[in-house]
Structures are given as C-alpha cells and as structure tokens.
CSV table of C-alpha atoms in Angstrom, one decimal:
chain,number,residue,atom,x,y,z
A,936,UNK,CA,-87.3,-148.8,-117.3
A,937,UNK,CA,-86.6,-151.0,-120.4
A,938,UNK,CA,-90.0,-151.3,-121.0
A,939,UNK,CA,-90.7,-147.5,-121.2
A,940,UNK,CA,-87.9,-147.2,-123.6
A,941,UNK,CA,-89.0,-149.9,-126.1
A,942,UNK,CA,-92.6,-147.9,-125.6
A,943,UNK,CA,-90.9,-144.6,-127.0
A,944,UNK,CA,-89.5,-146.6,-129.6
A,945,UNK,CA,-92.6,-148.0,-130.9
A,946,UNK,CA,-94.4,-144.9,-130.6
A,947,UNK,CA,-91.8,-142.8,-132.2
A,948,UNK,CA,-92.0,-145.7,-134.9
A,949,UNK,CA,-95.7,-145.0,-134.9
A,950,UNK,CA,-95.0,-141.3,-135.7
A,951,UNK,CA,-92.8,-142.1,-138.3
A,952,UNK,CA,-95.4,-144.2,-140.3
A,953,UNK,CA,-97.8,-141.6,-140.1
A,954,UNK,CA,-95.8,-139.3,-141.1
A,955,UNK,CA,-94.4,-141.3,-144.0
A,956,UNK,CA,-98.6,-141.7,-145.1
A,957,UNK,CA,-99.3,-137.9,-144.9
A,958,UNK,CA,-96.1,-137.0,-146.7
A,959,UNK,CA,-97.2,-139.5,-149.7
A,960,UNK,CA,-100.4,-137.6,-149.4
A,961,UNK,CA,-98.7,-134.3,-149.5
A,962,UNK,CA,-99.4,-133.5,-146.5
A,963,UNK,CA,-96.1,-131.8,-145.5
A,964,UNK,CA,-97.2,-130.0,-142.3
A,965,UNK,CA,-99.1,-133.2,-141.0
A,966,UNK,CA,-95.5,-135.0,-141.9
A,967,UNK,CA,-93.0,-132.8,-140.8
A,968,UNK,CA,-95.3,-132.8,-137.0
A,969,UNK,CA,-95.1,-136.5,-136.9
A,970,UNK,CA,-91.4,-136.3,-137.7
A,971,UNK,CA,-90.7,-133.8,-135.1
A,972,UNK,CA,-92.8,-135.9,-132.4
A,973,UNK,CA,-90.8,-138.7,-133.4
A,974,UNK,CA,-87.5,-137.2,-133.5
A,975,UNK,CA,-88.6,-135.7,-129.8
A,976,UNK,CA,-88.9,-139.1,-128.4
A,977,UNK,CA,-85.6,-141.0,-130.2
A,978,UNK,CA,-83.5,-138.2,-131.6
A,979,UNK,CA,-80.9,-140.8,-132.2
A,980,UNK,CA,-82.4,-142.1,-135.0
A,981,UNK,CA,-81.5,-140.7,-138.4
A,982,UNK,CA,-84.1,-142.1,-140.7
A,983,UNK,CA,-86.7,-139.4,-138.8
A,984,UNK,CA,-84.5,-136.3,-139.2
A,985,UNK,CA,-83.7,-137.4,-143.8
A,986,UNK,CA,-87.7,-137.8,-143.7
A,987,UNK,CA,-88.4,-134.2,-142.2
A,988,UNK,CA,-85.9,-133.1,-144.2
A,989,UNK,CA,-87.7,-134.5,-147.2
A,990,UNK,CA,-90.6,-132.7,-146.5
A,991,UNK,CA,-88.5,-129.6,-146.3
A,992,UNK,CA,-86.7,-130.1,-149.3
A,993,UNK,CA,-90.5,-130.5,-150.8
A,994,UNK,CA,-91.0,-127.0,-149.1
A,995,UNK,CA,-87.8,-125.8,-150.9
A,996,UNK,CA,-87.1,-125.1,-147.1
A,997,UNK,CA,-83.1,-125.2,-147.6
A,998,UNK,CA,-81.7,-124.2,-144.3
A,999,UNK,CA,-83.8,-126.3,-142.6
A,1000,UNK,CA,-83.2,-129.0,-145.0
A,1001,UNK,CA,-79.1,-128.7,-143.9
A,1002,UNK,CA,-79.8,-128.6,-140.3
A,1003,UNK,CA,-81.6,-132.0,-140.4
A,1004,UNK,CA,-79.0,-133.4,-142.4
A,1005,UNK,CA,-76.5,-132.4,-140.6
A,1006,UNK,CA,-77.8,-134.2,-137.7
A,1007,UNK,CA,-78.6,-137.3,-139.3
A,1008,UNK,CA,-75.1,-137.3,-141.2
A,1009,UNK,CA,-73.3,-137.2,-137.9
A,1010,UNK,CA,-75.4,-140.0,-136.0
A,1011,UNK,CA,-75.4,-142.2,-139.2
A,1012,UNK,CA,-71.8,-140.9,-141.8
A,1013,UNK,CA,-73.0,-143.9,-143.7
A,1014,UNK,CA,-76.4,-142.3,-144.6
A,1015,UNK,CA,-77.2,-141.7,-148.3
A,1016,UNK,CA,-80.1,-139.3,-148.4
A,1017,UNK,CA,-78.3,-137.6,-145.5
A,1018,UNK,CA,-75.4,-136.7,-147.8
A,1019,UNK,CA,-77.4,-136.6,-150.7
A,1020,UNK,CA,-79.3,-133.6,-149.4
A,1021,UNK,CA,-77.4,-132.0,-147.7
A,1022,UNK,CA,-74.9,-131.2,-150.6
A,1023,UNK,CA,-78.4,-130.1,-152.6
A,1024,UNK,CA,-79.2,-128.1,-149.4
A,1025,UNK,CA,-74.9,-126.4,-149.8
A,1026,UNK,CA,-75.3,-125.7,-153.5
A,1027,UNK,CA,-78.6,-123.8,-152.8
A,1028,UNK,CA,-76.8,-121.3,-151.1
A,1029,UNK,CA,-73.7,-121.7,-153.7
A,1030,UNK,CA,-71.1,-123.8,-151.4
A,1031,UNK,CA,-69.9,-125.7,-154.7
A,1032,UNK,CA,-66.8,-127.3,-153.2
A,1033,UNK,CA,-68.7,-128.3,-149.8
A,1034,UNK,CA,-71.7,-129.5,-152.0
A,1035,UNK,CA,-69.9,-131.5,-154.4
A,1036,UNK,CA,-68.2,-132.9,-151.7
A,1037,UNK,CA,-71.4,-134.2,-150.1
A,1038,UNK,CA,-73.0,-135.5,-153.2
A,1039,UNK,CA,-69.5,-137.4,-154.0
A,1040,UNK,CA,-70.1,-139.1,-150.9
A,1041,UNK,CA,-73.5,-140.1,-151.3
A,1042,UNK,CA,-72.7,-141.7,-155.0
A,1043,UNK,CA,-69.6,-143.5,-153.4
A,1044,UNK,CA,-72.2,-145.1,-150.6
A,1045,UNK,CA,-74.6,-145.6,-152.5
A,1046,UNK,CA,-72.9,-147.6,-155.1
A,1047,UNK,CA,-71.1,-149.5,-152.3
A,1048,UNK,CA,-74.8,-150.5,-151.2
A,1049,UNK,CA,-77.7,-150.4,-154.1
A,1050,UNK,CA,-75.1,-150.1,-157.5
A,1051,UNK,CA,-78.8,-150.2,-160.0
A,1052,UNK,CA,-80.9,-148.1,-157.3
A,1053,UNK,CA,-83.1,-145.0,-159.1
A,1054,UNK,CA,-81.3,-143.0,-156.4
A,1055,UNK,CA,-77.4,-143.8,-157.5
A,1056,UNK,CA,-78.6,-142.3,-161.1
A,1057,UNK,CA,-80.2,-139.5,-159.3
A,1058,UNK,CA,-77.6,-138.2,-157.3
A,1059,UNK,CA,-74.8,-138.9,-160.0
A,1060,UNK,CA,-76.6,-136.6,-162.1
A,1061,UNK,CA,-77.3,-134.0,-159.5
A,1062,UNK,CA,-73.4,-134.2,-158.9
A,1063,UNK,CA,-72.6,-133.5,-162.5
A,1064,UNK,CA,-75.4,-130.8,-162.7
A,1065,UNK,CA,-73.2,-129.1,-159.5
A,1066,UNK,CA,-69.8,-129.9,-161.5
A,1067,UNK,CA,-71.0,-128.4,-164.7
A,1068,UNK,CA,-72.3,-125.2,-162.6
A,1069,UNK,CA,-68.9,-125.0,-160.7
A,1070,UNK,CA,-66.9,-125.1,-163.9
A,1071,UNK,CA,-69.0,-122.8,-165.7
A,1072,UNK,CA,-68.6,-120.1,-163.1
A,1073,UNK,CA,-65.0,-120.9,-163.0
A,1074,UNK,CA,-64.7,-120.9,-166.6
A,1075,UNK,CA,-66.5,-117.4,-166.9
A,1076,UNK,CA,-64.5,-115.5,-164.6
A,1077,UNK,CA,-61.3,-117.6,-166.0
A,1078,UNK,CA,-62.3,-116.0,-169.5
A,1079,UNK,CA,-63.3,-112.5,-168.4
A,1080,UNK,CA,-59.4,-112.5,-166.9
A,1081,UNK,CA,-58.2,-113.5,-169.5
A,1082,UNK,CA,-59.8,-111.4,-171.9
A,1083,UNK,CA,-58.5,-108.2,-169.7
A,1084,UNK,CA,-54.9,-109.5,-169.2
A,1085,UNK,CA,-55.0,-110.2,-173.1
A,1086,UNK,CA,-55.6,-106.6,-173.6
A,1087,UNK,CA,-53.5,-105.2,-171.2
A,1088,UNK,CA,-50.7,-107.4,-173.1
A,1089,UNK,CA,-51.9,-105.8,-176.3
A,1090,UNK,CA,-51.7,-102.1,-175.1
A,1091,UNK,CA,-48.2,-103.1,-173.3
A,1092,UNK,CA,-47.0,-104.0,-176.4
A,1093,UNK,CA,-48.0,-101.5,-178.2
A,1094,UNK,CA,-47.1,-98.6,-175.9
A,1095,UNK,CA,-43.2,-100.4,-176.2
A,1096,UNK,CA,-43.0,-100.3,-180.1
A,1097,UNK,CA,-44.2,-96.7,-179.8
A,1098,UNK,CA,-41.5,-95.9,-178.2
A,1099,UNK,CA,-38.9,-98.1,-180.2
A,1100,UNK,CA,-40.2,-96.2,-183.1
A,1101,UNK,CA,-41.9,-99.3,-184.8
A,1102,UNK,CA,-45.5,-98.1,-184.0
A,1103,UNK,CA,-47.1,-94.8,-185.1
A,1104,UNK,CA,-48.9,-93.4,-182.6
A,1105,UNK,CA,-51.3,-91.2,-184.1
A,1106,UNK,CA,-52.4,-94.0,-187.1
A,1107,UNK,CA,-51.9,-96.9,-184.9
A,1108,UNK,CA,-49.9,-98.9,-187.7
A,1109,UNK,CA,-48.3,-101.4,-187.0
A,1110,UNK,CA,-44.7,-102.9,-189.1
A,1111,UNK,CA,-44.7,-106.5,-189.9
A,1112,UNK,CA,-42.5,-107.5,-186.5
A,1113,UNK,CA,-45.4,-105.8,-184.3
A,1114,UNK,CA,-47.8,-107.7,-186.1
A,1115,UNK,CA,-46.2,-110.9,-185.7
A,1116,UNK,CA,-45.5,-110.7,-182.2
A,1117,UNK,CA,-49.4,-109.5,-181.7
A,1118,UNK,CA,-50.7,-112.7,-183.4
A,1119,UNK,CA,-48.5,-115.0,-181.5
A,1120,UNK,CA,-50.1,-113.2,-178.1
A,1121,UNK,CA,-53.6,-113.9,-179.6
A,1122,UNK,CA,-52.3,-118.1,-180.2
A,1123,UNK,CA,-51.5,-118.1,-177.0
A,1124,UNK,CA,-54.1,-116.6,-174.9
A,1125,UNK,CA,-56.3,-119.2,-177.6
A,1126,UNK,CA,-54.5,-121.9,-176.3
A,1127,UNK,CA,-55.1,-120.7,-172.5
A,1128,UNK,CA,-58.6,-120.9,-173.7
A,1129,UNK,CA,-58.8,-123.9,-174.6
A,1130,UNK,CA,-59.6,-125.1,-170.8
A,1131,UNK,CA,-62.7,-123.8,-170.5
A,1132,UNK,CA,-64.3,-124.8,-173.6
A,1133,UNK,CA,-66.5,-128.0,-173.9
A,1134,UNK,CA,-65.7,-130.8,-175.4
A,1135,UNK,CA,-67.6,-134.0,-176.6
A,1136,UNK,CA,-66.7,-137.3,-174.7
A,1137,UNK,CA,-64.9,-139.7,-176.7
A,1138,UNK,CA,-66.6,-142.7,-177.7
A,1139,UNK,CA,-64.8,-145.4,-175.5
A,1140,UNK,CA,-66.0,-143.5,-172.2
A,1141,UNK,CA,-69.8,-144.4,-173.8
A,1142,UNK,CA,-71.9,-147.3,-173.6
A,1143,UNK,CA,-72.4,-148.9,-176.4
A,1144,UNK,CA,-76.1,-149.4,-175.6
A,1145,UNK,CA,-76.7,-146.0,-174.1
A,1146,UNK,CA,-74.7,-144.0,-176.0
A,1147,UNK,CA,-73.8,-142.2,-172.2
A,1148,UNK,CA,-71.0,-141.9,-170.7
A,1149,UNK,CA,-70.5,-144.4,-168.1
A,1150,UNK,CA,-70.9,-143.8,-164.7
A,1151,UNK,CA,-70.4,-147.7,-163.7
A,1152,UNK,CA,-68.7,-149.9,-166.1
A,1153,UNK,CA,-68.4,-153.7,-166.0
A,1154,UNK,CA,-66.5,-155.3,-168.7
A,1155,UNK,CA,-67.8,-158.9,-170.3
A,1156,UNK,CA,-65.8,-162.3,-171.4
A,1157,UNK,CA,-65.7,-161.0,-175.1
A,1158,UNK,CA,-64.2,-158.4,-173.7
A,1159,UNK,CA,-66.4,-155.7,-174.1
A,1160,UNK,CA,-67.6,-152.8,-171.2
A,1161,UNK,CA,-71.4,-152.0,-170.6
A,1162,UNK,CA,-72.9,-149.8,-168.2
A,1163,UNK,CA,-73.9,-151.8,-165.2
A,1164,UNK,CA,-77.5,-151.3,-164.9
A,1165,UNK,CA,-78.1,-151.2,-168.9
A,1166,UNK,CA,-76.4,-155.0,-169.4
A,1167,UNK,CA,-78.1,-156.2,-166.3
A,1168,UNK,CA,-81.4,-154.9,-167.4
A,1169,UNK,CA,-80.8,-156.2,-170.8
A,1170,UNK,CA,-79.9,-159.8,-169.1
A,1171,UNK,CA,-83.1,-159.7,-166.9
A,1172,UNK,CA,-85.8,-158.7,-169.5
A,1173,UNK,CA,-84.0,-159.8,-172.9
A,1174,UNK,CA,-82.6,-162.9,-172.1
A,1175,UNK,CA,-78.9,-164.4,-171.0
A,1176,UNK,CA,-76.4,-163.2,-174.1
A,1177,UNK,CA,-74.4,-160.4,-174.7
A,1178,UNK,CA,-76.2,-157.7,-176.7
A,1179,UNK,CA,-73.9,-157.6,-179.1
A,1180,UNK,CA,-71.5,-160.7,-179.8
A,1181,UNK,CA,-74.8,-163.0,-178.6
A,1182,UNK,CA,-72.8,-165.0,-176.7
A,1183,UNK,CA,-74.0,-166.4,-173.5
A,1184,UNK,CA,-73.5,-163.9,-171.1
A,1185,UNK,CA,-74.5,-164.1,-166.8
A,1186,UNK,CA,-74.7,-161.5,-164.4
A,1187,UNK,CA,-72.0,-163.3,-162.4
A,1188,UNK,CA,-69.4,-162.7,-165.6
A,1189,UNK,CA,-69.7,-159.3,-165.2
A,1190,UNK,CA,-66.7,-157.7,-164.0
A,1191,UNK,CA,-65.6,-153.9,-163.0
A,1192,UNK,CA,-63.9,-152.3,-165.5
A,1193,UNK,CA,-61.7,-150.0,-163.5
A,1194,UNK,CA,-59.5,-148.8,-166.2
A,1195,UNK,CA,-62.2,-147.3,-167.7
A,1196,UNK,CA,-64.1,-145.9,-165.0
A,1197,UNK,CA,-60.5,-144.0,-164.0
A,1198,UNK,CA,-60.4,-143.0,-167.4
A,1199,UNK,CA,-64.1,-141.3,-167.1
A,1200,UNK,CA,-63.6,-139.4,-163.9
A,1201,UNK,CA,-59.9,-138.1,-165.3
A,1202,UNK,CA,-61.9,-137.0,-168.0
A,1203,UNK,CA,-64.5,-135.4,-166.1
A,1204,UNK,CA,-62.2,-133.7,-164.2
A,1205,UNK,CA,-59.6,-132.6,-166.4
A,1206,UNK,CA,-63.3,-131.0,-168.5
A,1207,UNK,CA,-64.7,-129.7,-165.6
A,1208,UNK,CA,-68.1,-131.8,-166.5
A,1209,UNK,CA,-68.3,-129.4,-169.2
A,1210,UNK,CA,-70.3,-131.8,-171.7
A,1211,UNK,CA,-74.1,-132.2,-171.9
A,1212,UNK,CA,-75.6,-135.0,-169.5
A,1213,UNK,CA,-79.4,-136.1,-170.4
C-alpha cells in the first residue's frame, strides 16, 4: 500500500516537471494537462494547482485562475503565489476590497519569507496598482457627490434669500451677504475636496538612493534608513560602507526601521495610494 502511494507521488512529481518544461516552452495546453494529471493523482499538493493556475493566468483565464487558487490557498494559507493570484484573479472581476486583501497577504508572507525576492516587488506594486484603482473610483464618485450636493446647497440657498427679499429672482443678483455666504460654501466643499486629490510623498518616506518610497526600510548605525534590497545590493556589488557617510557598513547592522515603515502605510492610506509608483 505504501509503496503504491509513494508511486503516485513520484509520478505526479513526474507530471509536474513536465509540465513545468512545456509551460517554459509556452506550451500552456501541454502544461495545464500535466498539471491536471498530477493534481488527479495528489490533489493535496498545492504547488500543482499555483502552476495550472499560472498557465491560466497566461491564458488570461480568470475564473479558472480563482478556482485553483482557492484550492491551493486553503490546503497551503501560507502560500504566496496562491494569494498573490488569486487577489489578481478578484480585481479582474472588480472585487477591490477582497483583492486587496489577498495581495496584502501575499506581501506580508512573502516578506516574512524571501524580503529581496523579484516576487515581493511584484506583488507590492500590483497591490498599489489595485489601491490606486480603488481610490480613484472612490474618489470619482466621492467628487461627482459632491459636485451635486454642492449645487443643491447653492440653489437651496438661493431659493431662501429669494424669499427673504435679498435675491432678485428674475436678474439673479445677489447682495453682498448672499455672496459671502456662497463663497464660504465653495471653501468648504474645496476643503471636502481635498481628500481625493493627489499628493506628492514627502521626502523622508523616500530612499535616498531610489528616490521611491519605501516599501521595506532598514535604518543604519549613522542613523540613516535605506530601502532593504537597494543597501544590500549596494553592500554586495559596491563594497562594505554606507553609500553615503562611507562608513563601514554590514548587512548584519541593518536594522528595521518601523517608525518609518508605519509612517509610509499611514500615508498610503490616509492618500488612498493616490501618488505615481514606477
């Protein structure tokens, strides 16, 4: 009996290498059939259902993309491309919150277990791609409300100094108390505003070697805060000093800057990722 099973194991292993050589041939139907096979033998394996649903998301296959994921997220709630794609696959159909969600998930696990990974940089900007989109739908129908209720304040207003006999009706002229009290509607409904338009980050929340906004800060013994990938890149390739003060500098100095990284996401959030990200 325990030999069959390790059998199916290997085989479905098998299946998942050959599916992994057609798929870097772009072979997707080839891939996705050796995937399936595979899955059919050991469905408790998650690493076979993130790999079909790679090919799928190749195929721009979206519901099929979630229904893998889906899977694989609830045998493995650790898995990183299974979060990672299946918030793409819920902002396809315009689940925002849901997606977000999911992508936020996949950064926080993916950080916890490859920080400098391609993928971490991927999916934080995929995550504020989906923020930016929220807020900017928010932020539209937030202004197009606004803009009516402003109006409807306006003709309100109006229609009442009509009838206190400080508005003429048929030139629409207005005495200097209506005129007042219609330019302090227009500051304040400015200020309501003010929410929804984009603003630049401030220059502390920006590396000083990207000139980005940090996504994971570590702070040196002079003192001053890096992004984490950028400083140890810089320590790797350039040599063992800080970029800046050129003191002697090693990756086991760096420390989390917390304080800042708080200060980012406040930021983020409090802008609705309304800034550019390149």
């Amino acid at each position: 009996m325990a030999k069959g099973v390790i059998s199916a194991i290997d085989q479905a292993e098998q299946l998942k290498q050959d599916g992994n050589l057609y798929f870097k041939k772009n072979r997707l139907g080839a891939a996705i059939d050796a995937y399936t096979e595979a899955i059919t033998l050991c469905p408790n394996i998650p690493v076979y259902w993130t790999n079909r649903a790679l090919c799928h998301r190749k195929r721009n296959d979206w519901t099929r993309v979630e229904e893998d994921c889906l899977k694989a997220v609830q045998l493995d709630h650790k898995s990183v491309k299974g979060h990672y794609m299946l918030g793409l696959a819920l902002l396809q159909r315009e689940k925002y919150a849901e997606g977000i969600k999911e992508l936020q998930r996949a950064l926080d696990l993916g950080r916890g277990a490859h920080p400098n990974s391609y993928m971490v940089e991927e999916i934080w900007q995929e995550l504020a791609t989906a923020k930016y989109e929220e807020w900017e739908r928010d932020s539209t129908k937030r202004s197009y409300d606004l803009r009516n209720l402003e109006e409807s304040c306006k003709i309100a207003l109006k229609e009442k100094h009509v009838h206190d006999g400080n508005l003429n009706e048929e030139d629409d002229e207005v005495t200097d108390s209506t005129s007042e009290q219609l330019a302090a509607l227009k500051l304040v409904f400015s200020k309501a505003a003010e929410a929804d338009t984009p603003t630049e980050v401030p220059d502390y929340l920006c590396c000083k070697i990207t000139l980005d906004i940090y996504r994971d800060p570590v702070i040196t013994p002079s003192g001053l805060t890096y992004e984490r990938a950028v400083i140890l890149d810089h320590l790797d390739k350039v040599g063992k000093f800080d970029p800046i003060t050129r003191e002697t500098l090693l990756p086991s100095q760096l420390i989390p800057n917390l304080a800042i990284k708080e200060a980012v996401e406040a930021f983020l959030e409090k802008h609705g990722w309304a800034y550019k990200t390149e």
